[in-house]
PDB file of N, CA and C in Angstrom:
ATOM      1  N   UNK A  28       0.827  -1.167   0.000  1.00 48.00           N
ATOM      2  CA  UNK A  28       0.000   0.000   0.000  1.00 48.00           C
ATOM      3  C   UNK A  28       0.880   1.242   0.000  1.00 48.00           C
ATOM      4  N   UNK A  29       0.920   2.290  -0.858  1.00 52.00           N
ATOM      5  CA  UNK A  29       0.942   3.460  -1.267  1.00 52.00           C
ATOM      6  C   UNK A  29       0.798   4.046  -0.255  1.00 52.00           C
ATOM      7  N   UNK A  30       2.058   5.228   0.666  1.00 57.00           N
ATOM      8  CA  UNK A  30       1.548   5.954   1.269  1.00 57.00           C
ATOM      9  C   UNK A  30       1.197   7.418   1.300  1.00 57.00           C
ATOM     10  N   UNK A  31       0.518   8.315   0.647  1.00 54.00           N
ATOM     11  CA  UNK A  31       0.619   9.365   0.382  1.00 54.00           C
ATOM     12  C   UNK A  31       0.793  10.328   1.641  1.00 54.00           C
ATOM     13  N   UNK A  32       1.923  11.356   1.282  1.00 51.00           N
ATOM     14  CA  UNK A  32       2.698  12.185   1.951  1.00 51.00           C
ATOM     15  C   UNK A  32       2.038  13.658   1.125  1.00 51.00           C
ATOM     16  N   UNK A  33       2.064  14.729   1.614  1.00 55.00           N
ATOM     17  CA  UNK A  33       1.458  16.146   1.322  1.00 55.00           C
ATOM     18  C   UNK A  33       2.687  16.483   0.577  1.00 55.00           C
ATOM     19  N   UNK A  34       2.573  17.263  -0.553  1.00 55.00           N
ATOM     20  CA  UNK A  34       3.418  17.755  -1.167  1.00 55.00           C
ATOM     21  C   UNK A  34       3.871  19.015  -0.572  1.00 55.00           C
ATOM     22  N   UNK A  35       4.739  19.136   0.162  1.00 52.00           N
ATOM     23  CA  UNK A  35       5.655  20.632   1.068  1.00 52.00           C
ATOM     24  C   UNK A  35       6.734  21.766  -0.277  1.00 52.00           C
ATOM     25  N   UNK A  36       6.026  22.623  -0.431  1.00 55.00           N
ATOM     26  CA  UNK A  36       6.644  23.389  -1.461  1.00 55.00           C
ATOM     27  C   UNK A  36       7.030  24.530  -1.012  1.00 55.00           C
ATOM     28  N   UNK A  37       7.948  25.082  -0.932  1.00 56.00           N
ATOM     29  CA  UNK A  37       8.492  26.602  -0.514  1.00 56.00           C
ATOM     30  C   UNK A  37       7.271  27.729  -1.277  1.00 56.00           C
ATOM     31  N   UNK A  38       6.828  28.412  -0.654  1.00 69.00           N
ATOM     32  CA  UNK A  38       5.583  29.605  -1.212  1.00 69.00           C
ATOM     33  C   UNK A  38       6.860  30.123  -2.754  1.00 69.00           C
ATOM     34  N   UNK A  39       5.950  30.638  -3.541  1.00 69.00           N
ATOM     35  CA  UNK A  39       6.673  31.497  -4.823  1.00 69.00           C
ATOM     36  C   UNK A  39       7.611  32.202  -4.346  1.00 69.00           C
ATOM     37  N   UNK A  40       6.943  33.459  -3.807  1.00 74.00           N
ATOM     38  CA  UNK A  40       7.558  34.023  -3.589  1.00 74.00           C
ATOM     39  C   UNK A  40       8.697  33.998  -3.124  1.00 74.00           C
ATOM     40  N   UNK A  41       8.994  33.379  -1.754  1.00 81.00           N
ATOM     41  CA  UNK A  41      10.366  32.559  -1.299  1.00 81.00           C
ATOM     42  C   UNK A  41      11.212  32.314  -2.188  1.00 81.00           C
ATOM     43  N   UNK A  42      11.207  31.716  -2.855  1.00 81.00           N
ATOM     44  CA  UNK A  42      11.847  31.100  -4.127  1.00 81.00           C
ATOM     45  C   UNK A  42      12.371  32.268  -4.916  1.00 81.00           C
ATOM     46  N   UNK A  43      11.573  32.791  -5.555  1.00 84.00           N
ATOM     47  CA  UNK A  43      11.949  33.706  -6.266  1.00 84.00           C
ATOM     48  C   UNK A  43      12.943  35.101  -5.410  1.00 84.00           C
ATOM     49  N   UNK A  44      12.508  35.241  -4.675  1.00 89.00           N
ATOM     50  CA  UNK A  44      13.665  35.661  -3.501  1.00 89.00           C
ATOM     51  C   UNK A  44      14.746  34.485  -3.723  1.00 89.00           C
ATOM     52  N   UNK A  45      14.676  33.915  -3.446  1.00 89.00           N
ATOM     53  CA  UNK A  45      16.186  32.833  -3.217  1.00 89.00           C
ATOM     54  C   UNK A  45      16.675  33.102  -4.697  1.00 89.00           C
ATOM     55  N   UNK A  46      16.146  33.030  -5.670  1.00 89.00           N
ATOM     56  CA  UNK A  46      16.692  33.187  -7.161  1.00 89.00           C
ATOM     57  C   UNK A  46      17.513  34.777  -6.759  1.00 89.00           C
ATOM     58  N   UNK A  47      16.481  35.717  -6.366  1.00 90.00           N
ATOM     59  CA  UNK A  47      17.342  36.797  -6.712  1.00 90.00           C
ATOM     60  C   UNK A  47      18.921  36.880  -5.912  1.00 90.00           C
ATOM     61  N   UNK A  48      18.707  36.378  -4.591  1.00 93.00           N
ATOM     62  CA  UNK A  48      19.949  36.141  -3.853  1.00 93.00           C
ATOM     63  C   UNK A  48      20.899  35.507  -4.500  1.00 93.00           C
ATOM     64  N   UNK A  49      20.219  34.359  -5.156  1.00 92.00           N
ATOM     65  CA  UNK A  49      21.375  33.530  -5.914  1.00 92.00           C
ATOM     66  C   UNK A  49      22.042  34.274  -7.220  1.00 92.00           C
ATOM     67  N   UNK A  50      21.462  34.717  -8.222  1.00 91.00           N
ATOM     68  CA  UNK A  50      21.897  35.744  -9.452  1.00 91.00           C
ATOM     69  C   UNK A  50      23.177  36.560  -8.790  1.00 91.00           C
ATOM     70  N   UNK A  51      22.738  37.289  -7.282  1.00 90.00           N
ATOM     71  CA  UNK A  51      23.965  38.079  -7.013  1.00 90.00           C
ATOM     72  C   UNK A  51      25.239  37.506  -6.540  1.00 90.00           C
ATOM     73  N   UNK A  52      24.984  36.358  -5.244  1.00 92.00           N
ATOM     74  CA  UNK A  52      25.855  34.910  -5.680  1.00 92.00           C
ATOM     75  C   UNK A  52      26.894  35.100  -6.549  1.00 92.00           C
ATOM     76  N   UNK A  53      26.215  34.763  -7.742  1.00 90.00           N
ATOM     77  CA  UNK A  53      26.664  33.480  -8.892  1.00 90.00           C
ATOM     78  C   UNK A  53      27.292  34.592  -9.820  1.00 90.00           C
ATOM     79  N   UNK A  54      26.856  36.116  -9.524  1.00 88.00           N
ATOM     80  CA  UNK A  54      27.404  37.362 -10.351  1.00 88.00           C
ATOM     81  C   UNK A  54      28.756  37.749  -9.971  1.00 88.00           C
ATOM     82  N   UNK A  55      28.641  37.242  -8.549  1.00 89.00           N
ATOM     83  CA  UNK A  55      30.267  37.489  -7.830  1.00 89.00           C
ATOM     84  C   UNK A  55      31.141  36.318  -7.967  1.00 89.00           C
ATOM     85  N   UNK A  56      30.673  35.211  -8.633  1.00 87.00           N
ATOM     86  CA  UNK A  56      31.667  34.083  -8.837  1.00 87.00           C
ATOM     87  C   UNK A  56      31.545  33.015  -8.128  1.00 87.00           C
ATOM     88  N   UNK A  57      30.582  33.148  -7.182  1.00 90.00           N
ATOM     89  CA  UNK A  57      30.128  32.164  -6.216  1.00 90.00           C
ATOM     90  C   UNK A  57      30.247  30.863  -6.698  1.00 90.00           C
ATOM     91  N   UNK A  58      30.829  29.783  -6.477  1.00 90.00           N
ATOM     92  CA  UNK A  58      29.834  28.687  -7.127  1.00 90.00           C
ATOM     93  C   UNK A  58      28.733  27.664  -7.023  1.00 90.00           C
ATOM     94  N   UNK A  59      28.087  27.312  -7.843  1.00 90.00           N
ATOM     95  CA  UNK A  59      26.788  26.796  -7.579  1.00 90.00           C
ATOM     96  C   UNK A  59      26.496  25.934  -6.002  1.00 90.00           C
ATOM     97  N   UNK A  60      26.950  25.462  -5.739  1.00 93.00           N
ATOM     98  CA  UNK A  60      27.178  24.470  -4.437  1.00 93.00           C
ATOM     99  C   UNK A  60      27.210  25.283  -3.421  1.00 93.00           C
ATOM    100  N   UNK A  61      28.165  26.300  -3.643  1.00 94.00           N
ATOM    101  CA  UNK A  61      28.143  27.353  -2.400  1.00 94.00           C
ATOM    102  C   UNK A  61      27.290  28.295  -2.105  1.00 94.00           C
ATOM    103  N   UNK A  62      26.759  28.726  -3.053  1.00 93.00           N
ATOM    104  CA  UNK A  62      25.260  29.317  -3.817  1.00 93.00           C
ATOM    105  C   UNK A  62      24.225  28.871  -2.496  1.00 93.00           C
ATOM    106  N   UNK A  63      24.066  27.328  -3.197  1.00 93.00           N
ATOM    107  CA  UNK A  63      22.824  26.587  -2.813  1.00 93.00           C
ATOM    108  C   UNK A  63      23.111  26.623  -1.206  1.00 93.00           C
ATOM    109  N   UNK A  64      24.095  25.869  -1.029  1.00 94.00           N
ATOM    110  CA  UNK A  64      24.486  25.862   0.786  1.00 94.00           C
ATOM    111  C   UNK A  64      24.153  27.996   1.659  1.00 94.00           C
ATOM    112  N   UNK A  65      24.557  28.076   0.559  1.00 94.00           N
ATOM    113  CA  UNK A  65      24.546  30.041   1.527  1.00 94.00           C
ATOM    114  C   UNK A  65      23.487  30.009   1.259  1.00 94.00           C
ATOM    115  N   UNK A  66      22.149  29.439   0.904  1.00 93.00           N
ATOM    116  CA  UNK A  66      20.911  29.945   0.727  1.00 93.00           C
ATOM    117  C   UNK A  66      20.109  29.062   1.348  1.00 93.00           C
ATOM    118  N   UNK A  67      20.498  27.976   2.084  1.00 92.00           N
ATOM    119  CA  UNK A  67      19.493  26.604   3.223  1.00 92.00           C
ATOM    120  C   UNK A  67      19.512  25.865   2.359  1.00 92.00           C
ATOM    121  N   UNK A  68      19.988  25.287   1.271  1.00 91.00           N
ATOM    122  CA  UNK A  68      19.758  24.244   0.793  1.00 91.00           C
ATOM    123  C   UNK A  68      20.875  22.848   1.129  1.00 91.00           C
ATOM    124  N   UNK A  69      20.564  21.900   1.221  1.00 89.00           N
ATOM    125  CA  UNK A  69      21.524  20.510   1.698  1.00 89.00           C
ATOM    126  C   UNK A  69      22.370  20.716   0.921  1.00 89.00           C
ATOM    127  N   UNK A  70      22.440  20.889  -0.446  1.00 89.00           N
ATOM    128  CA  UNK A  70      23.303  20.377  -1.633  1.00 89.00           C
ATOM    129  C   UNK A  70      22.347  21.358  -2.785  1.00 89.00           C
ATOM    130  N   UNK A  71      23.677  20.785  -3.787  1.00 93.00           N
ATOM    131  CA  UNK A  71      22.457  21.516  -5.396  1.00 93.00           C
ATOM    132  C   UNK A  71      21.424  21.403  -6.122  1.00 93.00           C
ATOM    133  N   UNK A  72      21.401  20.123  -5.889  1.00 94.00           N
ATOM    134  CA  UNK A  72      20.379  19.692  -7.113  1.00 94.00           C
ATOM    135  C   UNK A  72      19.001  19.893  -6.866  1.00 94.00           C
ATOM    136  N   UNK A  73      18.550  20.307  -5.507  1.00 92.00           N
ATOM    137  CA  UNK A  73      17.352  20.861  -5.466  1.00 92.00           C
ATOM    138  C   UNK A  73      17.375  22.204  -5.744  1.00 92.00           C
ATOM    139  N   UNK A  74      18.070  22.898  -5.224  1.00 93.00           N
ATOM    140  CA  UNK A  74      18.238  24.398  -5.921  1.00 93.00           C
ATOM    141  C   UNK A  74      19.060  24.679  -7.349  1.00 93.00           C
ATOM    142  N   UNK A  75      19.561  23.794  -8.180  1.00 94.00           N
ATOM    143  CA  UNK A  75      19.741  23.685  -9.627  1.00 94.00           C
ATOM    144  C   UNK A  75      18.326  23.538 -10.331  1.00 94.00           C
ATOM    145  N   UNK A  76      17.514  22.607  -9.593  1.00 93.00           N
ATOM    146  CA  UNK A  76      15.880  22.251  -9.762  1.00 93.00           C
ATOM    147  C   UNK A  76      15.139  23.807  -9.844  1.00 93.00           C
ATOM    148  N   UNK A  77      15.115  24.265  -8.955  1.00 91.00           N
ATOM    149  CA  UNK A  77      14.265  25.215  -8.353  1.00 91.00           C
ATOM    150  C   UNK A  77      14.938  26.660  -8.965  1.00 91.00           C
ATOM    151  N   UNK A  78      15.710  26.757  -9.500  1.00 92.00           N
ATOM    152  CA  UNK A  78      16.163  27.870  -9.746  1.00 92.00           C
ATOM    153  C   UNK A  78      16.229  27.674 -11.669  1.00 92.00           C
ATOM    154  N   UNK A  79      16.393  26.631 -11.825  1.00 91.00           N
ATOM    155  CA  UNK A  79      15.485  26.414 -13.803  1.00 91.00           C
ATOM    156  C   UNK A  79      14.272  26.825 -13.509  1.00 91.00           C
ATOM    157  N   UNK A  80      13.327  25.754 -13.336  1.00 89.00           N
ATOM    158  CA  UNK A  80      11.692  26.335 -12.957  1.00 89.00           C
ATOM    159  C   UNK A  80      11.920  27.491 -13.192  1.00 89.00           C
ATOM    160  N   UNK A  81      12.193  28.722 -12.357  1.00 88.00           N
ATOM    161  CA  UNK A  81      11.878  29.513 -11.957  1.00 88.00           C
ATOM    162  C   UNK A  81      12.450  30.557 -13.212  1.00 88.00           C
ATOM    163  N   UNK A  82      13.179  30.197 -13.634  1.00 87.00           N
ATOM    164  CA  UNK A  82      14.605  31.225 -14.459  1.00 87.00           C
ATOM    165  C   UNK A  82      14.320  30.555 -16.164  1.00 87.00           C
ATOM    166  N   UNK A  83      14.435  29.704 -16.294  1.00 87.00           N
ATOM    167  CA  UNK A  83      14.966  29.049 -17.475  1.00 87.00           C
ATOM    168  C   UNK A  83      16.028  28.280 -18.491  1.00 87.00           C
ATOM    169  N   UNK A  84      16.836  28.680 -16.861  1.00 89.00           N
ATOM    170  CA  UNK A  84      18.197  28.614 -16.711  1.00 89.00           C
ATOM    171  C   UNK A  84      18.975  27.842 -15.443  1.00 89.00           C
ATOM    172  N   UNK A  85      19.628  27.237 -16.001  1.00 91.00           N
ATOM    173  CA  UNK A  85      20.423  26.296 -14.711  1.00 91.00           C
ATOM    174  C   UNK A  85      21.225  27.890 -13.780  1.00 91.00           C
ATOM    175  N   UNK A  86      21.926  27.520 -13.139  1.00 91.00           N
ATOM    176  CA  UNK A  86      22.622  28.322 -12.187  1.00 91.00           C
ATOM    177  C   UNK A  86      23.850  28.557 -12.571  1.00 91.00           C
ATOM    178  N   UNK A  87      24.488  27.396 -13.277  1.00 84.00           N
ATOM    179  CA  UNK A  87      25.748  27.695 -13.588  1.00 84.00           C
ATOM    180  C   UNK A  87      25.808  28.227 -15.149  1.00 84.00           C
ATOM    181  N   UNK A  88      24.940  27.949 -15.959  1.00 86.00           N
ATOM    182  CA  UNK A  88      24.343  28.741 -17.431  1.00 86.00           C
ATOM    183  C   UNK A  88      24.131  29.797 -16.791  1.00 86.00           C
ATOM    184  N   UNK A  89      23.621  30.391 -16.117  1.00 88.00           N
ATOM    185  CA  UNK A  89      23.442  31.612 -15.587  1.00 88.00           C
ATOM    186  C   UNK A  89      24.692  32.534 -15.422  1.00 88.00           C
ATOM    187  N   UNK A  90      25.722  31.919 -14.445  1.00 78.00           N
ATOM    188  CA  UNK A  90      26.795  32.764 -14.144  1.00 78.00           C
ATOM    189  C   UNK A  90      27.626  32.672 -15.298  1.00 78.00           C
ATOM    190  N   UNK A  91      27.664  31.405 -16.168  1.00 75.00           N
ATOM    191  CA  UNK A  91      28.597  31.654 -17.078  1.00 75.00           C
ATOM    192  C   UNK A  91      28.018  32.761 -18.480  1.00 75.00           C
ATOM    193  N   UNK A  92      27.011  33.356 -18.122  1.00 75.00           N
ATOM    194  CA  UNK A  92      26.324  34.310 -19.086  1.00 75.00           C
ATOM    195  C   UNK A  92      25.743  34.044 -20.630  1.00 75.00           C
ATOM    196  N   UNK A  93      25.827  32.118 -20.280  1.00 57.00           N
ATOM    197  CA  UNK A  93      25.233  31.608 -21.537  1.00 57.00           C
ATOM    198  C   UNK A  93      24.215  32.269 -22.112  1.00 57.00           C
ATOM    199  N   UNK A  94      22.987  32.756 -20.947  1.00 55.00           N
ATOM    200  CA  UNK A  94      21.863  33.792 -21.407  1.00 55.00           C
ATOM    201  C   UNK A  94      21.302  33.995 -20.137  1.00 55.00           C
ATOM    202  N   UNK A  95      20.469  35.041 -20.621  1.00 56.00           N
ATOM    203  CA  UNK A  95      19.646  36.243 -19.647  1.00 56.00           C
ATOM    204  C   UNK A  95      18.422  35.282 -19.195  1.00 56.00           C
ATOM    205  N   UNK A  96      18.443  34.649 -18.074  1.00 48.00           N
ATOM    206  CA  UNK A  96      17.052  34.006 -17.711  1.00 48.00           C
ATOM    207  C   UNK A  96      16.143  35.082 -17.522  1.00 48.00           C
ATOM    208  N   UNK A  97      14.620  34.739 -17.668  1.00 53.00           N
ATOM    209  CA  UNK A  97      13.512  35.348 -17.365  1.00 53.00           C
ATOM    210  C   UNK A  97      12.663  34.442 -16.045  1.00 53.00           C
ATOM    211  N   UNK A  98      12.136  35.408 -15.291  1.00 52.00           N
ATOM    212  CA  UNK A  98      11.491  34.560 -14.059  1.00 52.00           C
ATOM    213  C   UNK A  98      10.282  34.084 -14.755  1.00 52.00           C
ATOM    214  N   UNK A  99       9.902  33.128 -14.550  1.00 52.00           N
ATOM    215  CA  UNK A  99       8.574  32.505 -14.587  1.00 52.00           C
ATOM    216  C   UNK A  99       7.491  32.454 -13.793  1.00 52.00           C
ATOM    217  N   UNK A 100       6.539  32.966 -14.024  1.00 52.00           N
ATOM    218  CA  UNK A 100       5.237  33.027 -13.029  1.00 52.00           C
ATOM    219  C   UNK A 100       4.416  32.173 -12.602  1.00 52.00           C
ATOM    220  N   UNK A 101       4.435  31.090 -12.852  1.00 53.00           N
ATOM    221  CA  UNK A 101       3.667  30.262 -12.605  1.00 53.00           C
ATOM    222  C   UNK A 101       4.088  28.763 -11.894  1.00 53.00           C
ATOM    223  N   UNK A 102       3.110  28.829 -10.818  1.00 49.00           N
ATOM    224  CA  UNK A 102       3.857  27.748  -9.850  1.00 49.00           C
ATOM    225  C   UNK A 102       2.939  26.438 -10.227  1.00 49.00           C
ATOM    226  N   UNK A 103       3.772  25.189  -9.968  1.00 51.00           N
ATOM    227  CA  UNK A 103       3.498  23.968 -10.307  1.00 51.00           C
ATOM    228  C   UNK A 103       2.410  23.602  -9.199  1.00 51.00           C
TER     229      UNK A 103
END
């Protein structure tokens, strides 16, 4: 038997705050790992997760200026 657990999601807004923290981060050379850790996260890959969603853009495409992410409005 299947046990269903509530899906726990950080509010938008939060997030998108954490994106903007991270952009300035990742503008100073930060790197991604250290990024994610200076912002509460365990590790990256949830905030590599959460910061595409949100951007369009990985974190490290981001700092390396591959392109200009746009925030996304709409939550899952």
């Amino acid at each position: 038997m299947r046990i269903l657990r509530p899906k726990l999601e950080i509010p938008l807004a939060s997030s998108a705050l954490r994106v903007v923290k991270a952009m300035a981060l990742l503008e100073r050379g930060q790197t991604v790992e250290t990024s994610a850790l200076d912002l509460g996260y365990g590790g990256a890959s949830a905030f590599i997760r959460m910061f595409k969603r949100l951007t369009g853009a990985t974190p490290d495409e981001f700092r390396k200026g591959a392109l200009i992410p746009v925030m996304v409005m709409n939550s899952r």
